[in-house]
Each structure stands twice: as structure tokens, then as C-alpha cells.
Short mmCIF file of C-alpha atoms and ligand atoms in Angstrom, two decimals:
data_model
loop_
_atom_site.label_atom_id
_atom_site.label_comp_id
_atom_site.label_asym_id
_atom_site.label_seq_id
_atom_site.Cartn_x
_atom_site.Cartn_y
_atom_site.Cartn_z
CA UNK A 1 294.15 159.90 36.03
CA UNK A 2 293.96 158.76 32.40
CA UNK A 3 295.67 160.84 29.76
CA UNK A 4 293.46 162.99 27.60
CA UNK A 5 294.17 160.91 24.49
CA UNK A 6 293.26 157.60 26.06
CA UNK A 7 290.15 159.18 27.58
CA UNK A 8 289.12 160.43 24.16
CA UNK A 9 289.65 156.95 22.78
CA UNK A 10 287.52 155.29 25.40
CA UNK A 11 284.62 157.67 25.66
CA UNK A 12 283.42 157.77 22.03
CA UNK A 13 283.80 154.01 21.65
CA UNK A 14 280.96 153.63 24.12
CA UNK A 15 278.54 155.10 21.61
CA UNK A 16 277.58 153.29 18.44
CA UNK A 17 279.19 156.07 16.39
CA UNK A 18 282.37 155.91 18.44
CA UNK A 19 282.57 152.14 18.07
CA UNK A 20 282.30 152.44 14.28
CA UNK A 21 285.11 155.01 14.24
CA UNK A 22 287.34 152.90 16.45
CA UNK A 23 286.52 149.73 14.49
CA UNK A 24 287.24 151.48 11.20
CA UNK A 25 290.61 152.54 12.52
CA UNK A 26 291.42 149.01 13.64
CA UNK A 27 290.53 147.54 10.23
CA UNK A 28 292.32 150.31 8.34
CA UNK A 29 295.47 149.59 10.32
CA UNK A 30 295.12 145.93 9.35
CA UNK A 31 295.15 147.03 5.69
CA UNK A 32 291.48 146.31 4.94
CA UNK A 33 289.97 148.27 2.03
CA UNK A 34 286.52 149.60 2.74
CA UNK A 35 287.22 149.51 6.48
CA UNK A 36 284.39 151.88 7.41
CA UNK A 37 281.69 149.93 5.60
CA UNK A 38 282.95 146.63 7.01
CA UNK A 39 282.98 148.04 10.57
CA UNK A 40 279.42 149.27 10.10
CA UNK A 41 278.17 145.99 8.69
CA UNK A 42 279.78 144.03 11.52
CA UNK A 43 278.34 146.28 14.20
CA UNK A 44 274.92 146.13 12.57
CA UNK A 45 275.17 142.37 12.80
CA UNK A 46 276.05 142.55 16.51
CA UNK A 47 273.07 144.84 17.15
CA UNK A 48 270.85 142.88 14.74
CA UNK A 49 269.53 146.05 13.12
CA UNK A 50 269.00 147.16 9.53
CA UNK A 51 270.70 150.20 8.02
CA UNK A 52 267.99 152.75 8.82
CA UNK A 53 267.62 151.77 12.43
CA UNK A 54 271.38 151.65 12.80
CA UNK A 55 271.75 155.26 11.70
CA UNK A 56 269.02 156.35 14.09
CA UNK A 57 270.92 154.73 16.93
CA UNK A 58 274.37 156.20 16.23
CA UNK A 59 274.40 158.29 19.40
CA UNK A 60 273.12 155.57 21.68
CA UNK A 61 275.41 153.86 24.12
CA UNK A 62 276.86 150.48 23.23
CA UNK A 63 276.77 148.05 26.13
CA UNK A 64 279.81 146.08 27.21
CA UNK A 65 278.60 142.76 25.76
CA UNK A 66 278.02 144.32 22.36
CA UNK A 67 281.40 146.02 22.50
CA UNK A 68 283.11 142.72 23.25
CA UNK A 69 281.22 140.90 20.51
CA UNK A 70 282.07 143.68 18.02
CA UNK A 71 285.72 143.45 18.98
CA UNK A 72 285.70 139.71 18.26
CA UNK A 73 284.23 140.23 14.80
CA UNK A 74 286.70 143.02 14.03
CA UNK A 75 289.60 140.73 14.87
CA UNK A 76 288.25 138.06 12.55
CA UNK A 77 287.96 140.61 9.77
CA UNK A 78 291.48 141.89 10.50
CA UNK A 79 292.65 138.34 9.78
CA UNK A 80 291.07 138.73 6.34
CA UNK A 81 288.03 136.57 6.90
CA UNK A 82 285.39 137.90 4.49
CA UNK A 83 282.54 139.85 6.09
CA UNK A 84 280.00 137.50 4.48
CA UNK A 85 281.45 134.46 6.31
CA UNK A 86 281.64 136.38 9.59
CA UNK A 87 278.00 137.41 9.51
CA UNK A 88 276.95 134.26 7.60
CA UNK A 89 274.96 136.13 4.96
CA UNK A 90 275.33 137.86 1.62
CA UNK A 91 272.81 139.77 -0.45
CA UNK A 92 272.41 138.67 -4.06
CA UNK A 93 269.64 139.66 -6.47
CA UNK A 94 268.14 141.59 -3.52
CA UNK A 95 267.70 138.32 -1.63
CA UNK A 96 269.45 137.43 1.59
CA UNK A 97 271.56 134.26 1.16
CA UNK A 98 273.07 132.17 3.93
CA UNK A 99 276.75 131.54 3.24
CA UNK A 100 279.32 129.35 4.95
CA UNK A 101 282.95 128.71 4.03
CA UNK A 102 281.66 125.65 2.15
CA UNK A 103 280.38 127.94 -0.60
CA UNK A 104 281.73 130.73 -2.74
CA UNK A 105 280.36 134.10 -1.66
CA UNK A 106 277.92 135.28 -4.35
CA UNK A 107 279.35 138.23 -6.32
CA UNK A 108 277.33 141.16 -7.65
CA UNK A 109 278.81 140.56 -11.13
CA UNK A 110 277.02 137.22 -11.24
CA UNK A 111 273.69 139.07 -11.22
CA UNK A 112 274.33 139.73 -14.92
CA UNK A 113 274.07 135.98 -15.52
CA UNK A 114 270.69 135.90 -13.72
CA UNK A 115 269.49 138.90 -15.74
CA UNK A 116 270.48 137.30 -19.05
CA UNK A 117 269.07 133.92 -18.05
CA UNK A 118 265.73 135.58 -17.27
CA UNK A 119 265.73 137.28 -20.67
CA UNK A 120 266.41 133.93 -22.36
CA UNK A 121 263.81 132.16 -20.25
CA UNK A 122 261.10 134.40 -21.60
CA UNK A 123 262.20 133.59 -25.17
CA UNK A 124 262.23 129.85 -24.52
CA UNK A 125 258.60 129.99 -23.45
CA UNK A 126 256.20 129.76 -26.38
CA UNK A 127 254.57 133.12 -27.10
CA UNK A 128 251.14 133.85 -25.61
CA UNK A 129 248.44 132.41 -27.85
CA UNK A 130 246.62 135.01 -29.93
CA UNK A 131 243.48 136.15 -28.16
CA UNK A 132 240.86 137.82 -30.40
CA UNK A 133 239.96 141.30 -29.15
CA UNK A 134 236.22 140.58 -28.74
CA UNK A 135 235.50 138.63 -25.53
CA UNK A 136 232.82 136.48 -27.17
CA UNK A 137 235.42 135.23 -29.65
CA UNK A 138 237.92 134.28 -26.96
CA UNK A 139 239.19 130.72 -27.07
CA UNK A 140 239.06 128.81 -23.84
CA UNK A 141 242.33 129.57 -22.11
CA UNK A 142 242.17 128.03 -18.65
CA UNK A 143 240.74 130.71 -16.38
CA UNK A 144 243.13 133.50 -17.34
CA UNK A 145 242.46 136.85 -15.74
CA UNK A 146 241.23 139.38 -18.27
CA UNK A 147 241.69 143.12 -18.47
CA UNK A 148 244.34 143.38 -15.82
CA UNK A 149 245.97 146.16 -17.78
CA UNK A 150 249.63 146.31 -18.66
CA UNK A 151 251.70 143.64 -17.01
CA UNK A 152 255.37 143.27 -17.68
CA UNK A 153 256.28 141.02 -20.55
CA UNK A 154 257.93 138.50 -18.22
CA UNK A 155 254.88 137.63 -16.15
CA UNK A 156 252.84 137.71 -19.36
CA UNK A 157 255.11 135.21 -21.05
CA UNK A 158 254.85 132.86 -18.11
CA UNK A 159 251.16 133.29 -17.54
CA UNK A 160 250.51 131.19 -20.65
CA UNK A 161 252.44 128.28 -19.23
CA UNK A 162 249.48 127.16 -17.11
CA UNK A 163 248.97 123.47 -17.65
CA UNK A 164 252.04 123.25 -19.89
CA UNK A 165 255.28 121.50 -19.02
CA UNK A 166 257.34 123.70 -16.74
CA UNK A 167 260.51 125.46 -17.75
CA UNK A 168 263.37 123.22 -16.71
CA UNK A 169 266.59 124.80 -15.52
CA UNK A 170 269.88 123.15 -14.55
CA UNK A 171 272.44 124.96 -12.40
CA UNK A 172 275.86 123.31 -12.41
CA UNK A 173 278.04 124.02 -9.37
CA UNK A 174 275.27 125.76 -7.50
CA UNK A 175 277.27 126.57 -4.34
CA UNK A 176 275.06 128.74 -2.12
CA UNK A 177 272.28 128.35 -4.70
CA UNK A 178 272.36 132.10 -5.41
CA UNK A 179 271.73 131.72 -9.15
CA UNK A 180 269.34 128.78 -8.91
CA UNK A 181 267.21 130.26 -6.12
CA UNK A 182 267.07 133.71 -7.77
CA UNK A 183 265.83 132.11 -11.00
CA UNK A 184 263.30 129.93 -9.20
CA UNK A 185 262.06 132.99 -7.34
CA UNK A 186 261.68 135.06 -10.53
CA UNK A 187 260.18 132.30 -12.67
CA UNK A 188 257.20 130.76 -10.89
CA UNK A 189 256.80 128.12 -13.61
CA UNK A 190 260.42 126.99 -13.44
CA UNK A 191 261.71 123.76 -11.97
CA UNK A 192 265.35 124.06 -11.08
CA UNK A 193 267.88 121.26 -10.64
CA UNK A 194 270.85 122.40 -8.60
CA UNK A 195 274.01 120.26 -8.72
CA UNK A 196 277.20 120.58 -6.71
CA UNK A 197 280.04 118.20 -6.01
CA UNK A 198 280.14 119.37 -2.41
CA UNK A 199 277.53 117.89 -0.06
CA UNK A 200 278.08 120.79 2.34
CA UNK A 201 277.32 123.27 -0.45
CA UNK A 202 274.13 121.41 -1.35
CA UNK A 203 272.96 121.77 2.26
CA UNK A 204 273.51 125.53 2.09
CA UNK A 205 271.71 125.77 -1.26
CA UNK A 206 268.76 123.80 0.09
CA UNK A 207 268.56 126.04 3.12
CA UNK A 208 268.50 129.10 0.88
CA UNK A 209 265.77 127.60 -1.30
CA UNK A 210 263.69 126.98 1.84
CA UNK A 211 264.29 130.51 3.12
CA UNK A 212 263.02 131.94 -0.12
CA UNK A 213 260.05 129.64 -0.48
CA UNK A 214 261.13 127.86 -3.68
CA UNK A 215 262.27 124.51 -2.27
CA UNK A 216 259.31 122.56 -3.66
CA UNK A 217 260.23 123.59 -7.21
CA UNK A 218 263.87 122.69 -6.79
CA UNK A 219 265.84 119.46 -6.74
CA UNK A 220 269.29 119.13 -5.25
CA UNK A 221 271.97 116.70 -6.30
CA UNK A 222 275.42 116.06 -4.95
CA UNK A 223 277.57 114.99 -7.87
CA UNK A 224 279.92 115.86 -10.68
CA UNK A 225 278.42 118.28 -13.25
CA UNK A 226 275.88 116.40 -15.46
CA UNK A 227 276.37 113.03 -13.77
CA UNK A 228 273.40 113.29 -11.34
CA UNK A 229 271.01 114.25 -14.17
CA UNK A 230 272.32 111.64 -16.64
CA UNK A 231 268.73 110.40 -17.17
CA UNK A 232 267.53 113.79 -18.32
CA UNK A 233 269.04 114.05 -21.78
CA UNK A 234 267.55 116.88 -23.82
CA UNK A 235 265.67 117.70 -20.64
CA UNK A 236 266.55 121.34 -19.99
CA UNK A 237 265.38 124.63 -21.43
CA UNK A 238 268.18 126.47 -19.71
CA UNK A 239 271.55 125.55 -18.22
CA UNK A 240 273.44 128.02 -16.05
CA UNK A 241 276.82 127.80 -14.33
CA UNK A 242 279.41 129.85 -12.53
CA UNK A 243 282.24 127.33 -12.70
CA UNK A 244 285.66 127.57 -11.06
CA UNK A 245 287.73 129.65 -13.50
CA UNK A 246 290.84 130.97 -11.81
CA UNK A 247 293.96 129.67 -13.51
CA UNK A 248 296.00 127.43 -11.25
CA UNK A 249 299.03 129.69 -11.44
CA UNK A 250 296.97 132.82 -10.67
CA UNK A 251 295.61 131.47 -7.39
CA UNK A 252 298.59 132.75 -5.37
CA UNK A 253 297.92 136.26 -6.63
CA UNK A 254 294.26 136.57 -5.58
CA UNK A 255 293.22 138.54 -2.50
CA UNK A 256 293.83 136.74 0.81
CA UNK A 257 290.08 136.94 1.53
CA UNK A 258 289.53 134.64 -1.44
CA UNK A 259 292.68 132.53 -1.35
CA UNK A 260 292.62 131.78 2.34
CA UNK A 261 288.89 131.54 3.00
CA UNK A 262 286.84 130.58 -0.05
CA UNK A 263 286.55 126.94 -1.14
CA UNK A 264 289.43 126.23 -3.49
CA UNK A 265 287.36 123.72 -5.45
CA UNK A 266 284.98 126.54 -6.39
CA UNK A 267 287.84 128.65 -7.69
CA UNK A 268 290.47 126.46 -9.33
CA UNK A 269 289.85 126.16 -13.06
CA UNK A 270 292.97 124.12 -13.84
CA UNK A 271 296.12 125.14 -15.70
CA UNK A 272 294.40 127.47 -18.20
CA UNK A 273 291.23 128.13 -16.18
CA UNK A 274 289.13 126.38 -18.83
CA UNK A 275 288.90 122.90 -17.35
CA UNK A 276 285.19 123.14 -16.46
CA UNK A 277 284.21 125.08 -19.58
CA UNK A 278 285.49 122.17 -21.67
CA UNK A 279 283.47 119.67 -19.68
CA UNK A 280 280.34 121.82 -19.50
CA UNK A 281 280.35 122.72 -23.20
CA UNK A 282 280.95 119.07 -24.08
CA UNK A 283 277.85 118.00 -22.15
CA UNK A 284 275.55 120.95 -22.82
CA UNK A 285 274.42 119.76 -26.24
CA UNK A 286 273.22 116.45 -24.79
CA UNK A 287 271.23 117.96 -21.95
CA UNK A 288 269.67 121.02 -23.59
CA UNK A 289 266.42 120.85 -25.50
CA UNK A 290 266.65 122.17 -29.04
CA UNK A 291 266.32 125.96 -28.86
CA UNK A 292 267.41 125.94 -25.22
CA UNK A 293 270.26 128.11 -24.00
CA UNK A 294 273.28 127.76 -21.79
CA UNK A 295 274.77 130.71 -19.93
CA UNK A 296 278.13 130.50 -18.17
CA UNK A 297 280.00 133.08 -16.16
CA UNK A 298 283.42 133.88 -17.61
CA UNK A 299 286.79 134.49 -16.05
CA UNK A 300 288.91 137.40 -17.18
CA UNK A 301 289.13 137.65 -20.99
CA UNK A 302 287.93 134.09 -21.58
CA UNK A 303 285.21 135.02 -24.09
CA UNK A 304 287.04 134.03 -27.27
CA UNK A 305 288.37 130.77 -25.88
CA UNK A 306 284.96 129.63 -24.62
CA UNK A 307 283.20 130.78 -27.80
CA UNK A 308 285.65 128.59 -29.69
CA UNK A 309 284.77 125.63 -27.47
CA UNK A 310 281.10 126.05 -28.46
CA UNK A 311 281.98 126.42 -32.14
CA UNK A 312 284.18 123.31 -32.03
CA UNK A 313 281.51 121.28 -30.22
CA UNK A 314 279.01 122.14 -32.97
CA UNK A 315 275.24 122.23 -32.69
CA UNK A 316 275.04 125.74 -31.23
CA UNK A 317 274.18 129.13 -32.69
CA UNK A 318 277.26 131.40 -32.53
CA UNK A 319 277.90 132.13 -28.83
CA UNK A 320 277.47 135.66 -27.50
CA UNK A 321 279.73 137.26 -24.92
CA UNK A 322 278.33 139.89 -22.55
CA UNK A 323 280.35 142.41 -20.56
CA UNK A 324 279.58 143.43 -16.99
CA UNK A 325 279.23 147.00 -15.74
CA UNK A 326 282.99 147.25 -15.31
CA UNK A 327 283.40 146.42 -19.02
CA UNK A 328 284.81 142.93 -18.40
CA UNK A 329 283.68 139.89 -20.34
CA UNK A 330 281.45 138.21 -17.80
CA UNK A 331 278.90 135.85 -19.36
CA UNK A 332 278.79 133.69 -22.46
CA UNK A 333 275.49 132.46 -23.83
CA UNK A 334 274.86 129.89 -26.53
CA UNK A 335 271.66 128.44 -27.92
CA UNK A 336 271.35 124.87 -29.09
CA UNK A 337 270.18 124.67 -32.67
CA UNK A 338 266.82 122.94 -32.70
CA UNK A 339 266.47 119.76 -34.73
CA UNK A 340 263.75 121.39 -36.82
CA UNK A 341 266.07 124.28 -37.68
CA UNK A 342 269.40 124.42 -39.41
CA UNK A 343 270.96 121.92 -37.02
CA UNK A 344 270.82 119.11 -39.57
CA UNK A 345 273.56 120.57 -41.74
CA UNK A 346 276.05 120.43 -38.90
CA UNK A 347 278.50 117.59 -38.54
N1 LIG B 1 284.55 135.58 -9.16
C1 LIG B 1 285.58 134.90 -8.41
C2 LIG B 1 286.84 135.72 -8.46
O1 LIG B 1 287.26 136.13 -9.52
C3 LIG B 1 285.88 133.54 -8.97
C4 LIG B 1 284.69 132.70 -9.03
C5 LIG B 1 284.88 131.53 -9.91
O2 LIG B 1 285.96 130.95 -10.06
N2 LIG B 1 283.81 131.17 -10.50
O3 LIG B 1 287.38 135.97 -7.44
#
């Protein structure tokens, strides 16, 4: 006869609910923060169900195969492998991205960069031509739908791009393609060049572009920062990047999930963390069109240092630093002074 305690441990684990409880316990004992959520996400992956269906099935029995599979995933997580690598996916900008250990796992904070890039993109686009209120006075504007009522300013701004050169965006160090694909998805007139030094990362980014139906408006290059687009000087309306920015010496201190599992070349920003900012800022002026903007994610408290890099490079409006929802400096944005503007007085 089994003891009461071991019986109690076995019986509930045969239901979905019981398995989550037991899995949570296992992860908690391994020192994992957010053990309950991780256990749930892993079990949902085993059962291949979404949140709602999962909660409806809490009292159902879990068959032996599923239990074994769940156990395997829990052990991986207990060894600090990030959930996103275990299940091979991560949500970003409400899109489902494939991730492998070849790419950095997209972070929610990076959505601020997408948001700001979208806001800039609508400014880069020339304003909608003035349309006289009386239909008979309307100029010929290529088959534009009339009287559709209030549309949001974004789709309005892009509607007028018909027949005009597309908005060109460059994403440096694209990784999973989270930023590039999100922008391509949001901006139907955009053409996005995604560059990464890792061929494996480029494959993941391409896969994500295909999954989200934007592959035909994207180009992928394996290479070092601007090098693959060297022919496209002054070619971009927008440059975005989430470069490696962890200071060399700080790498030992980061969570084991990051240090042991994420690609070091996507994290290591050199001795002062600014290695890639220097290189990106140095090239940005050559590759942006006048009036175009560059937005870069920032490491902890790097705003002033990177703003100084832009000021020293010259040719940019004063850079702006944006904080994320946790109040941390997260994104820096700078606009290239257009030749027609005050750029001429700069040295
Ligand atoms: N956001 C990651 C972290 O702080 C670092 C990503 C990066 O270096 N760009 O863990």
C-alpha cells in the first residue's frame, strides 16, 4: 500500500491541474521565478492548446505520454533553458515568432522601439495631398477610395504612397527578425532590409517573415552592419537596431537563462557596452536619407553617452531618449538633417 502522501502526489498529477501544480513545485524548487506560469506554458505546448482551451481542460486526465513529455520540458527549464527556446516560439508585437538559440529572444521592452519607429515612419511619408472638399474639384489621385469615414492617421499617411517610392527600412542585427517583421507587417508600403552577421539568425528571420506574409517586401543579408548594403548610400528612410549592449564585465552577472543560453554575440557590447553604437552612429549618416531617422535600443543608462556620439558625428538633429514603461532609458532616436535644411552649417 502506498502512503497517503505519495498517493496524493500521484493522483492529482494525472489531471491537467495536478500536473501544473506538480510542475510548478518542481520549477520552484529549482529556483525558477514565475514557476507557475512557466509550468502552464510548457504544458500548453505539450497539449498544443491555447490559453482558453487549456483552462477548460484543467480537470481532464493527462495521458502518460503527455506526462512524460511535460516532465522532459520541466527538466530542461529547471536547467535554466528559457521557455522560449524550449517551445521554440515567443510572442512579440502580438505576433508569434519562431526562436532558436541562434537568436536573442525578443523582449517586450523592444516593442517601444517598434512603436516609435512607426510614429517616425508616418512623419517620413509626405503628407496626404490636399483634396478639395467638392468631388468635382478633386485632382486625379490614382483610384483612392472616397468617403470611407475616419481611418487612423497611420493608414491614411500610407494610403498616399501609391505609386510613390516605398519607405525603405534597414534593421541592423535583426536576429529573429522581430523588429523588421513587425514593421513590415504594420507598414504595407515598407521595404525592409534585415542584416545579421549570423547566417543561422538570418534563416530564422526569413522564416518569421514568411510566417507573417511579409517575405516579398523584405531582403535578408548575412554580413557586418552596413557592409551588405554598402551600395545603398542615402537609401533609407529609417534605420532600426537592437545591438548587443551588455558591457563585457557585466556578462557574468546576468541571469543564467541569458548568459548560458542566448547567443553571446547578440549580447556582448564590448568593454563599455558602446562598441556597436559607435559603429552604427558612424555609418548612419551615410545610409539615411535627409530627414530620415535612426532608432536604437539602449542598454541601461546609456542615453547620454549615445546622444553624445550623435552630437559628435554631426549632421543629426539633437537625439531624443525615450524611457520604457519601467522608467528605464530604452530607445534613442535621431533624425538626419536634410541637405535642404540647416545641415549646411554643420562641419
Ligand atoms: N535586453 C537584453 C538584456 O538586457 C540585452 C539585449 C542586447 O544586448 N541588445 O538582457
